[in-house]
Structure formats: structure tokens, C-alpha cells
Amino acid sequence: DAKTTQPNSMESNEEEPVHLPCNHSTISGTDYIHWYRQLPSQGPEYVIHGLTSNVNNRMASLAIAEDRKSSTLILHRATLRDAAVYYCIPEPMDSNYQLIWGAGTKLIIKP
Amino acid sequence: SQTIHQWPATLVQPVGSPLSLECTVEGTSNPNLYWYRQAAGRGLQLLFYSVGIGQISSEVPQNLSASRPQDRQFILSSKKLLLSDSGFYLCAWSKRASSYNEQFFGPGTRLTVL
């Protein structure tokens, strides 16, 4: 299974962009890269996923390095509601529906 | 639209007592279903997953068991709880025929074993 490395925590100011890094140097060529977030005392929610190209949706953007060994989740204008733990999860093609969760990055938003 | 329900929301149980947590999904059919446990400050640990009625795969040996008596019902049980069973239990579902595994989570059950 691909291993991930994320900062334990990050701080950002409200209304500013946030770049959350993830290192997944052992990822294989066919593994999707998922990002989820978990607000306090709630279940995780899907944020975005990608394979090779950069991806955008209404919540965030995902920038994937050309060698796919790292990715960055971008929140374009952070709000207090974006304070959460963000998980970067590679999904192997042969994962049999499993996602392997690390400890994630706790994002703190300062007003 | 699809919704996922879990109950109870919180539970305090003595060591050695039985456990039953229930999860139901509405608005979809033939989902993959998952039970996770989360210790404080940690990531999610997959306990069980199911691809169909009566089909359960266990990921971690423990005193917990899971059952799927109906297509959209997933139950987590224990005959005798241990202190180490305390945690935040999450049920999730995903679409069966999907090229990627987007999972949708319920609100969770916070279990404290005393």
C-alpha cells in the first residue's frame, strides 16, 4: 500500500488561500489520490480526487505533481468552516474497496 | 438523494456488556458498506466491509462482528465489550459500480466503555 506523509497541523488566516501538501512517493501509476476532510465530531466528507491531471470542483483544487509522488489540496479562500482534519488517501486499483487512512493534517483557520 | 443513518449517536456501556450499532442507507441499492473505528486524534481504522447481503470481510481480528441482513442495513455487534473498544464508530457506503471509491459517511456513534 502507498504510504502518505502529511503535516500534523497547519494554520491559515481566514479569506486567504491554503495549500495542504501530501507526499505519496510509493504510489503506483494506477492509484487514485483522494482527499477527504473531517469536521469536529462528524464523519469524513469527500473533497476531491484525481489520477494524473489537476482537478477542480466547487470545494477545492487538486494539483498533482508530474511524477505523482506528491499532491497539494488548494482551498482558494479559506473560511472558518474549513477548519477540519484533511486526509490524503491513495486508492490502489486492487484495493478491494478499501481506503487506508493516516492521521491527516489539522487545519486551523484564524479569524 | 442518498442518506445514511446511524444510531445511537452516543453510548456508554460497562465492560463485558453486549453491543449493537445499526446503520441504514436510503436512496441507493446494492451499496458497498463499511464500519470504521476512530480513536481520539487518529485516522480511521477499517473494521469490516461488505459487498452484498451476508458477505462480510473482516480487516482486524477483534471481539467485534458485523452482519448485513438486508441490502441497506449494516450492524456492528459485540458479545462482550472491552475497554479498548471505546471510540468513534463510523458507517459508510460507496457505489458498487464505480471506477473510484468515493465513500459517504454517517454521523457516527461515540462509544465509551467504562
JSON list of C-alpha atoms in Angstrom, two decimals:
[
{"chain": "A", "resi": 1, "resn": "ASP", "atom": "CA", "xyz": [0.00, 0.00, 0.00]},
{"chain": "A", "resi": 2, "resn": "ALA", "atom": "CA", "xyz": [1.17, 3.52, -0.78]},
{"chain": "A", "resi": 3, "resn": "LYS", "atom": "CA", "xyz": [2.29, 5.41, 2.31]},
{"chain": "A", "resi": 4, "resn": "THR", "atom": "CA", "xyz": [1.42, 9.08, 2.79]},
{"chain": "A", "resi": 5, "resn": "THR", "atom": "CA", "xyz": [3.13, 11.88, 4.69]},
{"chain": "A", "resi": 6, "resn": "GLN", "atom": "CA", "xyz": [1.19, 14.97, 5.72]},
{"chain": "A", "resi": 7, "resn": "PRO", "atom": "CA", "xyz": [1.99, 17.79, 8.17]},
{"chain": "A", "resi": 8, "resn": "ASN", "atom": "CA", "xyz": [0.36, 17.20, 11.55]},
{"chain": "A", "resi": 9, "resn": "SER", "atom": "CA", "xyz": [-1.15, 20.69, 11.51]},
{"chain": "A", "resi": 10, "resn": "MET", "atom": "CA", "xyz": [-1.25, 23.94, 9.57]},
{"chain": "A", "resi": 11, "resn": "GLU", "atom": "CA", "xyz": [-2.56, 27.41, 10.30]},
{"chain": "A", "resi": 12, "resn": "SER", "atom": "CA", "xyz": [-4.02, 29.92, 7.89]},
{"chain": "A", "resi": 13, "resn": "ASN", "atom": "CA", "xyz": [-5.82, 33.21, 8.01]},
{"chain": "A", "resi": 14, "resn": "GLU", "atom": "CA", "xyz": [-9.45, 33.50, 7.01]},
{"chain": "A", "resi": 15, "resn": "GLU", "atom": "CA", "xyz": [-10.06, 34.61, 3.42]},
{"chain": "A", "resi": 16, "resn": "GLU", "atom": "CA", "xyz": [-6.57, 33.52, 2.32]},
{"chain": "A", "resi": 17, "resn": "PRO", "atom": "CA", "xyz": [-5.63, 30.55, 0.13]},
{"chain": "A", "resi": 18, "resn": "VAL", "atom": "CA", "xyz": [-4.44, 27.36, 1.80]},
{"chain": "A", "resi": 19, "resn": "HIS", "atom": "CA", "xyz": [-2.11, 24.77, 0.27]},
{"chain": "A", "resi": 20, "resn": "LEU", "atom": "CA", "xyz": [-2.18, 21.39, 2.01]},
{"chain": "A", "resi": 21, "resn": "PRO", "atom": "CA", "xyz": [0.69, 19.12, 0.90]},
{"chain": "A", "resi": 22, "resn": "CYS", "atom": "CA", "xyz": [0.80, 15.34, 0.76]},
{"chain": "A", "resi": 23, "resn": "ASN", "atom": "CA", "xyz": [3.73, 13.11, -0.08]},
{"chain": "A", "resi": 24, "resn": "HIS", "atom": "CA", "xyz": [2.87, 9.69, -1.53]},
{"chain": "A", "resi": 25, "resn": "SER", "atom": "CA", "xyz": [6.19, 8.64, -3.01]},
{"chain": "A", "resi": 26, "resn": "THR", "atom": "CA", "xyz": [5.31, 4.92, -3.19]},
{"chain": "A", "resi": 27, "resn": "ILE", "atom": "CA", "xyz": [2.13, 5.44, -5.19]},
{"chain": "A", "resi": 28, "resn": "SER", "atom": "CA", "xyz": [1.67, 3.25, -8.25]},
{"chain": "A", "resi": 29, "resn": "GLY", "atom": "CA", "xyz": [0.67, 4.51, -11.66]},
{"chain": "A", "resi": 30, "resn": "THR", "atom": "CA", "xyz": [-2.95, 3.46, -11.38]},
{"chain": "A", "resi": 31, "resn": "ASP", "atom": "CA", "xyz": [-3.77, 4.64, -7.85]},
{"chain": "A", "resi": 32, "resn": "TYR", "atom": "CA", "xyz": [-6.33, 7.37, -7.49]},
{"chain": "A", "resi": 33, "resn": "ILE", "atom": "CA", "xyz": [-5.49, 10.13, -5.00]},
{"chain": "A", "resi": 34, "resn": "HIS", "atom": "CA", "xyz": [-8.42, 11.01, -2.73]},
{"chain": "A", "resi": 35, "resn": "TRP", "atom": "CA", "xyz": [-8.83, 13.89, -0.32]},
{"chain": "A", "resi": 36, "resn": "TYR", "atom": "CA", "xyz": [-11.39, 13.83, 2.48]},
{"chain": "A", "resi": 37, "resn": "ARG", "atom": "CA", "xyz": [-11.95, 16.17, 5.38]},
{"chain": "A", "resi": 38, "resn": "GLN", "atom": "CA", "xyz": [-13.45, 15.64, 8.81]},
{"chain": "A", "resi": 39, "resn": "LEU", "atom": "CA", "xyz": [-15.05, 18.43, 10.78]},
{"chain": "A", "resi": 40, "resn": "PRO", "atom": "CA", "xyz": [-15.03, 18.07, 14.58]},
{"chain": "A", "resi": 41, "resn": "SER", "atom": "CA", "xyz": [-17.28, 15.28, 15.86]},
{"chain": "A", "resi": 42, "resn": "GLN", "atom": "CA", "xyz": [-18.54, 14.43, 12.36]},
{"chain": "A", "resi": 43, "resn": "GLY", "atom": "CA", "xyz": [-17.91, 11.73, 9.80]},
{"chain": "A", "resi": 44, "resn": "PRO", "atom": "CA", "xyz": [-15.45, 12.48, 6.99]},
{"chain": "A", "resi": 45, "resn": "GLU", "atom": "CA", "xyz": [-16.68, 14.01, 3.75]},
{"chain": "A", "resi": 46, "resn": "TYR", "atom": "CA", "xyz": [-15.27, 13.64, 0.28]},
{"chain": "A", "resi": 47, "resn": "VAL", "atom": "CA", "xyz": [-13.44, 16.68, -1.06]},
{"chain": "A", "resi": 48, "resn": "ILE", "atom": "CA", "xyz": [-11.84, 15.75, -4.38]},
{"chain": "A", "resi": 49, "resn": "HIS", "atom": "CA", "xyz": [-9.92, 13.03, -6.19]},
{"chain": "A", "resi": 50, "resn": "GLY", "atom": "CA", "xyz": [-7.59, 12.77, -9.17]},
{"chain": "A", "resi": 51, "resn": "LEU", "atom": "CA", "xyz": [-5.33, 10.46, -11.12]},
{"chain": "A", "resi": 52, "resn": "THR", "atom": "CA", "xyz": [-2.85, 12.43, -13.21]},
{"chain": "A", "resi": 53, "resn": "SER", "atom": "CA", "xyz": [-4.28, 15.80, -14.20]},
{"chain": "A", "resi": 54, "resn": "ASN", "atom": "CA", "xyz": [-5.07, 18.69, -11.91]},
{"chain": "A", "resi": 55, "resn": "VAL", "atom": "CA", "xyz": [-8.71, 18.75, -10.85]},
{"chain": "A", "resi": 56, "resn": "ASN", "atom": "CA", "xyz": [-11.11, 21.47, -9.75]},
{"chain": "A", "resi": 57, "resn": "ASN", "atom": "CA", "xyz": [-14.52, 21.33, -8.11]},
{"chain": "A", "resi": 58, "resn": "ARG", "atom": "CA", "xyz": [-16.69, 23.69, -6.08]},
{"chain": "A", "resi": 59, "resn": "MET", "atom": "CA", "xyz": [-14.85, 22.85, -2.86]},
{"chain": "A", "resi": 60, "resn": "ALA", "atom": "CA", "xyz": [-11.20, 22.83, -3.84]},
{"chain": "A", "resi": 61, "resn": "SER", "atom": "CA", "xyz": [-8.49, 22.23, -6.44]},
{"chain": "A", "resi": 62, "resn": "LEU", "atom": "CA", "xyz": [-6.08, 19.31, -6.52]},
{"chain": "A", "resi": 63, "resn": "ALA", "atom": "CA", "xyz": [-2.62, 19.79, -8.00]},
{"chain": "A", "resi": 64, "resn": "ILE", "atom": "CA", "xyz": [-0.80, 16.54, -8.75]},
{"chain": "A", "resi": 65, "resn": "ALA", "atom": "CA", "xyz": [2.94, 16.52, -9.35]},
{"chain": "A", "resi": 66, "resn": "GLU", "atom": "CA", "xyz": [4.08, 15.27, -12.73]},
{"chain": "A", "resi": 67, "resn": "ASP", "atom": "CA", "xyz": [5.77, 12.24, -11.15]},
{"chain": "A", "resi": 68, "resn": "ARG", "atom": "CA", "xyz": [2.65, 11.69, -8.97]},
{"chain": "A", "resi": 69, "resn": "LYS", "atom": "CA", "xyz": [4.77, 11.37, -5.85]},
{"chain": "A", "resi": 70, "resn": "SER", "atom": "CA", "xyz": [3.06, 14.33, -4.22]},
{"chain": "A", "resi": 71, "resn": "SER", "atom": "CA", "xyz": [-0.12, 16.34, -4.42]},
{"chain": "A", "resi": 72, "resn": "THR", "atom": "CA", "xyz": [-1.47, 19.57, -2.98]},
{"chain": "A", "resi": 73, "resn": "LEU", "atom": "CA", "xyz": [-5.02, 20.36, -1.98]},
{"chain": "A", "resi": 74, "resn": "ILE", "atom": "CA", "xyz": [-5.80, 24.03, -2.55]},
{"chain": "A", "resi": 75, "resn": "LEU", "atom": "CA", "xyz": [-8.57, 25.90, -0.77]},
{"chain": "A", "resi": 76, "resn": "HIS", "atom": "CA", "xyz": [-8.81, 29.17, -2.65]},
{"chain": "A", "resi": 77, "resn": "ARG", "atom": "CA", "xyz": [-10.35, 31.29, 0.12]},
{"chain": "A", "resi": 78, "resn": "ALA", "atom": "CA", "xyz": [-10.42, 29.59, 3.50]},
{"chain": "A", "resi": 79, "resn": "THR", "atom": "CA", "xyz": [-13.33, 30.23, 5.83]},
{"chain": "A", "resi": 80, "resn": "LEU", "atom": "CA", "xyz": [-13.79, 29.30, 9.47]},
{"chain": "A", "resi": 81, "resn": "ARG", "atom": "CA", "xyz": [-15.98, 26.41, 8.26]},
{"chain": "A", "resi": 82, "resn": "ASP", "atom": "CA", "xyz": [-12.95, 24.89, 6.52]},
{"chain": "A", "resi": 83, "resn": "ALA", "atom": "CA", "xyz": [-11.30, 24.15, 9.88]},
{"chain": "A", "resi": 84, "resn": "ALA", "atom": "CA", "xyz": [-11.03, 20.37, 9.84]},
{"chain": "A", "resi": 85, "resn": "VAL", "atom": "CA", "xyz": [-8.65, 17.43, 9.55]},
{"chain": "A", "resi": 86, "resn": "TYR", "atom": "CA", "xyz": [-7.73, 16.82, 5.92]},
{"chain": "A", "resi": 87, "resn": "TYR", "atom": "CA", "xyz": [-6.79, 13.31, 4.78]},
{"chain": "A", "resi": 88, "resn": "CYS", "atom": "CA", "xyz": [-4.84, 12.42, 1.65]},
{"chain": "A", "resi": 89, "resn": "ILE", "atom": "CA", "xyz": [-5.53, 8.80, 0.64]},
{"chain": "A", "resi": 90, "resn": "PRO", "atom": "CA", "xyz": [-4.14, 6.88, -2.32]},
{"chain": "A", "resi": 91, "resn": "GLU", "atom": "CA", "xyz": [-6.56, 4.23, -3.55]},
{"chain": "A", "resi": 92, "resn": "PRO", "atom": "CA", "xyz": [-4.89, 1.23, -5.20]},
{"chain": "A", "resi": 93, "resn": "MET", "atom": "CA", "xyz": [-6.73, -0.24, -8.16]},
{"chain": "A", "resi": 94, "resn": "ASP", "atom": "CA", "xyz": [-6.68, -3.63, -6.44]},
{"chain": "A", "resi": 95, "resn": "SER", "atom": "CA", "xyz": [-7.70, -2.19, -3.07]},
{"chain": "A", "resi": 96, "resn": "ASN", "atom": "CA", "xyz": [-10.89, -4.24, -2.92]},
{"chain": "A", "resi": 97, "resn": "TYR", "atom": "CA", "xyz": [-12.82, -1.10, -1.94]},
{"chain": "A", "resi": 98, "resn": "GLN", "atom": "CA", "xyz": [-10.51, -0.19, 0.92]},
{"chain": "A", "resi": 99, "resn": "LEU", "atom": "CA", "xyz": [-9.12, 3.23, 1.74]},
{"chain": "A", "resi": 100, "resn": "ILE", "atom": "CA", "xyz": [-6.16, 3.36, 4.13]},
{"chain": "A", "resi": 101, "resn": "TRP", "atom": "CA", "xyz": [-6.45, 6.42, 6.39]},
{"chain": "A", "resi": 102, "resn": "GLY", "atom": "CA", "xyz": [-3.48, 8.18, 8.01]},
{"chain": "A", "resi": 103, "resn": "ALA", "atom": "CA", "xyz": [-3.63, 10.83, 10.74]},
{"chain": "A", "resi": 104, "resn": "GLY", "atom": "CA", "xyz": [-4.19, 13.72, 8.30]},
{"chain": "A", "resi": 105, "resn": "THR", "atom": "CA", "xyz": [-3.46, 17.44, 8.67]},
{"chain": "A", "resi": 106, "resn": "LYS", "atom": "CA", "xyz": [-5.38, 19.51, 11.17]},
{"chain": "A", "resi": 107, "resn": "LEU", "atom": "CA", "xyz": [-6.14, 22.85, 9.51]},
{"chain": "A", "resi": 108, "resn": "ILE", "atom": "CA", "xyz": [-6.63, 25.77, 11.87]},
{"chain": "A", "resi": 109, "resn": "ILE", "atom": "CA", "xyz": [-8.23, 28.93, 10.46]},
{"chain": "A", "resi": 110, "resn": "LYS", "atom": "CA", "xyz": [-7.54, 32.17, 12.27]},
{"chain": "A", "resi": 111, "resn": "PRO", "atom": "CA", "xyz": [-10.18, 34.93, 12.02]},
{"chain": "B", "resi": 1, "resn": "SER", "atom": "CA", "xyz": [-30.82, 11.75, -2.79]},
{"chain": "B", "resi": 2, "resn": "GLN", "atom": "CA", "xyz": [-28.98, 9.26, -0.65]},
{"chain": "B", "resi": 3, "resn": "THR", "atom": "CA", "xyz": [-28.81, 9.42, 3.11]},
{"chain": "B", "resi": 4, "resn": "ILE", "atom": "CA", "xyz": [-27.11, 7.31, 5.73]},
{"chain": "B", "resi": 5, "resn": "HIS", "atom": "CA", "xyz": [-28.32, 6.91, 9.29]},
{"chain": "B", "resi": 6, "resn": "GLN", "atom": "CA", "xyz": [-26.53, 5.64, 12.37]},
{"chain": "B", "resi": 7, "resn": "TRP", "atom": "CA", "xyz": [-27.80, 5.14, 15.86]},
{"chain": "B", "resi": 8, "resn": "PRO", "atom": "CA", "xyz": [-27.37, 5.71, 18.64]},
{"chain": "B", "resi": 9, "resn": "ALA", "atom": "CA", "xyz": [-25.34, 8.91, 18.48]},
{"chain": "B", "resi": 10, "resn": "THR", "atom": "CA", "xyz": [-23.67, 8.29, 21.83]},
{"chain": "B", "resi": 11, "resn": "LEU", "atom": "CA", "xyz": [-23.45, 5.24, 24.05]},
{"chain": "B", "resi": 12, "resn": "VAL", "atom": "CA", "xyz": [-21.91, 4.49, 27.43]},
{"chain": "B", "resi": 13, "resn": "GLN", "atom": "CA", "xyz": [-21.59, 0.80, 28.23]},
{"chain": "B", "resi": 14, "resn": "PRO", "atom": "CA", "xyz": [-19.94, -1.21, 31.01]},
{"chain": "B", "resi": 15, "resn": "VAL", "atom": "CA", "xyz": [-17.12, -3.64, 30.27]},
{"chain": "B", "resi": 16, "resn": "GLY", "atom": "CA", "xyz": [-18.48, -7.07, 29.41]},
{"chain": "B", "resi": 17, "resn": "SER", "atom": "CA", "xyz": [-21.83, -5.83, 28.13]},
{"chain": "B", "resi": 18, "resn": "PRO", "atom": "CA", "xyz": [-23.10, -6.53, 24.60]},
{"chain": "B", "resi": 19, "resn": "LEU", "atom": "CA", "xyz": [-23.16, -4.01, 21.76]},
{"chain": "B", "resi": 20, "resn": "SER", "atom": "CA", "xyz": [-25.33, -3.43, 18.74]},
{"chain": "B", "resi": 21, "resn": "LEU", "atom": "CA", "xyz": [-24.85, -0.45, 16.41]},
{"chain": "B", "resi": 22, "resn": "GLU", "atom": "CA", "xyz": [-27.06, -0.05, 13.39]},
{"chain": "B", "resi": 23, "resn": "CYS", "atom": "CA", "xyz": [-26.53, 1.69, 10.08]},
{"chain": "B", "resi": 24, "resn": "THR", "atom": "CA", "xyz": [-29.04, 2.10, 7.26]},
{"chain": "B", "resi": 25, "resn": "VAL", "atom": "CA", "xyz": [-28.72, 3.69, 3.84]},
{"chain": "B", "resi": 26, "resn": "GLU", "atom": "CA", "xyz": [-31.57, 5.20, 1.84]},
{"chain": "B", "resi": 27, "resn": "GLY", "atom": "CA", "xyz": [-31.81, 6.24, -1.79]},
{"chain": "B", "resi": 28, "resn": "THR", "atom": "CA", "xyz": [-29.46, 3.69, -3.32]},
{"chain": "B", "resi": 29, "resn": "SER", "atom": "CA", "xyz": [-29.30, -0.04, -3.90]},
{"chain": "B", "resi": 30, "resn": "ASN", "atom": "CA", "xyz": [-26.51, -2.62, -3.75]},
{"chain": "B", "resi": 31, "resn": "PRO", "atom": "CA", "xyz": [-24.09, -0.32, -1.93]},
{"chain": "B", "resi": 32, "resn": "ASN", "atom": "CA", "xyz": [-20.73, -1.35, -0.53]},
{"chain": "B", "resi": 33, "resn": "LEU", "atom": "CA", "xyz": [-20.91, -0.86, 3.24]},
{"chain": "B", "resi": 34, "resn": "TYR", "atom": "CA", "xyz": [-18.14, -0.19, 5.75]},
{"chain": "B", "resi": 35, "resn": "TRP", "atom": "CA", "xyz": [-17.61, 0.00, 9.51]},
{"chain": "B", "resi": 36, "resn": "TYR", "atom": "CA", "xyz": [-14.70, 2.09, 10.78]},
{"chain": "B", "resi": 37, "resn": "ARG", "atom": "CA", "xyz": [-13.44, 2.94, 14.24]},
{"chain": "B", "resi": 38, "resn": "GLN", "atom": "CA", "xyz": [-11.56, 6.11, 15.09]},
{"chain": "B", "resi": 39, "resn": "ALA", "atom": "CA", "xyz": [-9.55, 6.59, 18.27]},
{"chain": "B", "resi": 40, "resn": "ALA", "atom": "CA", "xyz": [-9.09, 10.14, 19.57]},
{"chain": "B", "resi": 41, "resn": "GLY", "atom": "CA", "xyz": [-6.71, 12.14, 17.36]},
{"chain": "B", "resi": 42, "resn": "ARG", "atom": "CA", "xyz": [-6.15, 9.27, 14.96]},
{"chain": "B", "resi": 43, "resn": "GLY", "atom": "CA", "xyz": [-7.20, 8.30, 11.46]},
{"chain": "B", "resi": 44, "resn": "LEU", "atom": "CA", "xyz": [-9.93, 5.80, 10.63]},
{"chain": "B", "resi": 45, "resn": "GLN", "atom": "CA", "xyz": [-9.36, 2.08, 11.05]},
{"chain": "B", "resi": 46, "resn": "LEU", "atom": "CA", "xyz": [-11.38, -0.16, 8.74]},
{"chain": "B", "resi": 47, "resn": "LEU", "atom": "CA", "xyz": [-13.13, -2.90, 10.73]},
{"chain": "B", "resi": 48, "resn": "PHE", "atom": "CA", "xyz": [-15.47, -4.57, 8.23]},
{"chain": "B", "resi": 49, "resn": "TYR", "atom": "CA", "xyz": [-16.72, -4.10, 4.72]},
{"chain": "B", "resi": 50, "resn": "SER", "atom": "CA", "xyz": [-19.50, -5.76, 2.76]},
{"chain": "B", "resi": 51, "resn": "VAL", "atom": "CA", "xyz": [-20.21, -6.02, -0.95]},
{"chain": "B", "resi": 52, "resn": "GLY", "atom": "CA", "xyz": [-23.60, -7.72, -0.55]},
{"chain": "B", "resi": 53, "resn": "ILE", "atom": "CA", "xyz": [-26.14, -9.32, 1.78]},
{"chain": "B", "resi": 54, "resn": "GLY", "atom": "CA", "xyz": [-24.44, -11.83, 4.05]},
{"chain": "B", "resi": 55, "resn": "GLN", "atom": "CA", "xyz": [-20.99, -11.02, 2.61]},
{"chain": "B", "resi": 56, "resn": "ILE", "atom": "CA", "xyz": [-18.69, -9.62, 5.29]},
{"chain": "B", "resi": 57, "resn": "SER", "atom": "CA", "xyz": [-14.93, -9.14, 5.19]},
{"chain": "B", "resi": 58, "resn": "SER", "atom": "CA", "xyz": [-13.06, -8.52, 8.42]},
{"chain": "B", "resi": 59, "resn": "GLU", "atom": "CA", "xyz": [-9.90, -6.47, 8.43]},
{"chain": "B", "resi": 60, "resn": "VAL", "atom": "CA", "xyz": [-8.86, -6.56, 12.08]},
{"chain": "B", "resi": 61, "resn": "PRO", "atom": "CA", "xyz": [-9.17, -9.56, 14.45]},
{"chain": "B", "resi": 62, "resn": "GLN", "atom": "CA", "xyz": [-11.15, -8.48, 17.49]},
{"chain": "B", "resi": 63, "resn": "ASN", "atom": "CA", "xyz": [-14.19, -9.21, 19.58]},
{"chain": "B", "resi": 64, "resn": "LEU", "atom": "CA", "xyz": [-16.46, -7.37, 17.16]},
{"chain": "B", "resi": 65, "resn": "SER", "atom": "CA", "xyz": [-18.61, -8.84, 14.40]},
{"chain": "B", "resi": 66, "resn": "ALA", "atom": "CA", "xyz": [-20.72, -7.41, 11.60]},
{"chain": "B", "resi": 67, "resn": "SER", "atom": "CA", "xyz": [-23.81, -8.56, 9.77]},
{"chain": "B", "resi": 68, "resn": "ARG", "atom": "CA", "xyz": [-25.74, -7.40, 6.74]},
{"chain": "B", "resi": 69, "resn": "PRO", "atom": "CA", "xyz": [-29.24, -8.86, 6.99]},
{"chain": "B", "resi": 70, "resn": "GLN", "atom": "CA", "xyz": [-30.67, -6.57, 4.30]},
{"chain": "B", "resi": 71, "resn": "ASP", "atom": "CA", "xyz": [-29.22, -4.78, 1.31]},
{"chain": "B", "resi": 72, "resn": "ARG", "atom": "CA", "xyz": [-29.05, -1.38, 3.00]},
{"chain": "B", "resi": 73, "resn": "GLN", "atom": "CA", "xyz": [-28.61, -2.41, 6.64]},
{"chain": "B", "resi": 74, "resn": "PHE", "atom": "CA", "xyz": [-25.30, -2.98, 8.34]},
{"chain": "B", "resi": 75, "resn": "ILE", "atom": "CA", "xyz": [-24.97, -3.97, 12.01]},
{"chain": "B", "resi": 76, "resn": "LEU", "atom": "CA", "xyz": [-21.90, -3.96, 14.25]},
{"chain": "B", "resi": 77, "resn": "SER", "atom": "CA", "xyz": [-22.05, -6.20, 17.31]},
{"chain": "B", "resi": 78, "resn": "SER", "atom": "CA", "xyz": [-20.10, -7.48, 20.24]},
{"chain": "B", "resi": 79, "resn": "LYS", "atom": "CA", "xyz": [-20.97, -10.10, 22.85]},
{"chain": "B", "resi": 80, "resn": "LYS", "atom": "CA", "xyz": [-18.65, -8.61, 25.48]},
{"chain": "B", "resi": 81, "resn": "LEU", "atom": "CA", "xyz": [-17.18, -5.13, 25.26]},
{"chain": "B", "resi": 82, "resn": "LEU", "atom": "CA", "xyz": [-13.61, -4.35, 26.26]},
{"chain": "B", "resi": 83, "resn": "LEU", "atom": "CA", "xyz": [-12.22, -1.01, 27.45]},
{"chain": "B", "resi": 84, "resn": "SER", "atom": "CA", "xyz": [-10.25, -0.84, 24.20]},
{"chain": "B", "resi": 85, "resn": "ASP", "atom": "CA", "xyz": [-13.50, -0.85, 22.20]},
{"chain": "B", "resi": 86, "resn": "SER", "atom": "CA", "xyz": [-14.12, 2.79, 23.14]},
{"chain": "B", "resi": 87, "resn": "GLY", "atom": "CA", "xyz": [-14.02, 5.12, 20.16]},
{"chain": "B", "resi": 88, "resn": "PHE", "atom": "CA", "xyz": [-15.93, 6.84, 17.41]},
{"chain": "B", "resi": 89, "resn": "TYR", "atom": "CA", "xyz": [-17.66, 4.32, 15.13]},
{"chain": "B", "resi": 90, "resn": "LEU", "atom": "CA", "xyz": [-18.46, 5.35, 11.60]},
{"chain": "B", "resi": 91, "resn": "CYS", "atom": "CA", "xyz": [-20.54, 3.63, 8.97]},
{"chain": "B", "resi": 92, "resn": "ALA", "atom": "CA", "xyz": [-20.00, 4.48, 5.30]},
{"chain": "B", "resi": 93, "resn": "TRP", "atom": "CA", "xyz": [-21.29, 3.43, 1.90]},
{"chain": "B", "resi": 94, "resn": "SER", "atom": "CA", "xyz": [-19.99, 3.63, -1.66]},
{"chain": "B", "resi": 95, "resn": "LYS", "atom": "CA", "xyz": [-21.43, 2.85, -5.06]},
{"chain": "B", "resi": 96, "resn": "ARG", "atom": "CA", "xyz": [-20.84, -0.69, -6.23]},
{"chain": "B", "resi": 97, "resn": "ALA", "atom": "CA", "xyz": [-20.17, 0.05, -9.87]},
{"chain": "B", "resi": 98, "resn": "SER", "atom": "CA", "xyz": [-17.82, 2.97, -9.61]},
{"chain": "B", "resi": 99, "resn": "SER", "atom": "CA", "xyz": [-14.36, 3.46, -11.05]},
{"chain": "B", "resi": 100, "resn": "TYR", "atom": "CA", "xyz": [-13.21, 5.13, -7.85]},
{"chain": "B", "resi": 101, "resn": "ASN", "atom": "CA", "xyz": [-14.10, 4.64, -4.22]},
{"chain": "B", "resi": 102, "resn": "GLU", "atom": "CA", "xyz": [-15.93, 7.75, -3.03]},
{"chain": "B", "resi": 103, "resn": "GLN", "atom": "CA", "xyz": [-17.30, 6.92, 0.39]},
{"chain": "B", "resi": 104, "resn": "PHE", "atom": "CA", "xyz": [-20.21, 8.64, 2.13]},
{"chain": "B", "resi": 105, "resn": "PHE", "atom": "CA", "xyz": [-20.18, 8.65, 5.91]},
{"chain": "B", "resi": 106, "resn": "GLY", "atom": "CA", "xyz": [-22.83, 8.63, 8.57]},
{"chain": "B", "resi": 107, "resn": "PRO", "atom": "CA", "xyz": [-22.80, 10.91, 11.63]},
{"chain": "B", "resi": 108, "resn": "GLY", "atom": "CA", "xyz": [-21.06, 8.32, 13.81]},
{"chain": "B", "resi": 109, "resn": "THR", "atom": "CA", "xyz": [-21.61, 6.75, 17.23]},
{"chain": "B", "resi": 110, "resn": "ARG", "atom": "CA", "xyz": [-19.37, 7.76, 20.11]},
{"chain": "B", "resi": 111, "resn": "LEU", "atom": "CA", "xyz": [-18.93, 4.70, 22.33]},
{"chain": "B", "resi": 112, "resn": "THR", "atom": "CA", "xyz": [-17.45, 4.89, 25.82]},
{"chain": "B", "resi": 113, "resn": "VAL", "atom": "CA", "xyz": [-16.77, 1.62, 27.62]},
{"chain": "B", "resi": 114, "resn": "LEU", "atom": "CA", "xyz": [-16.33, 2.02, 31.37]}
]
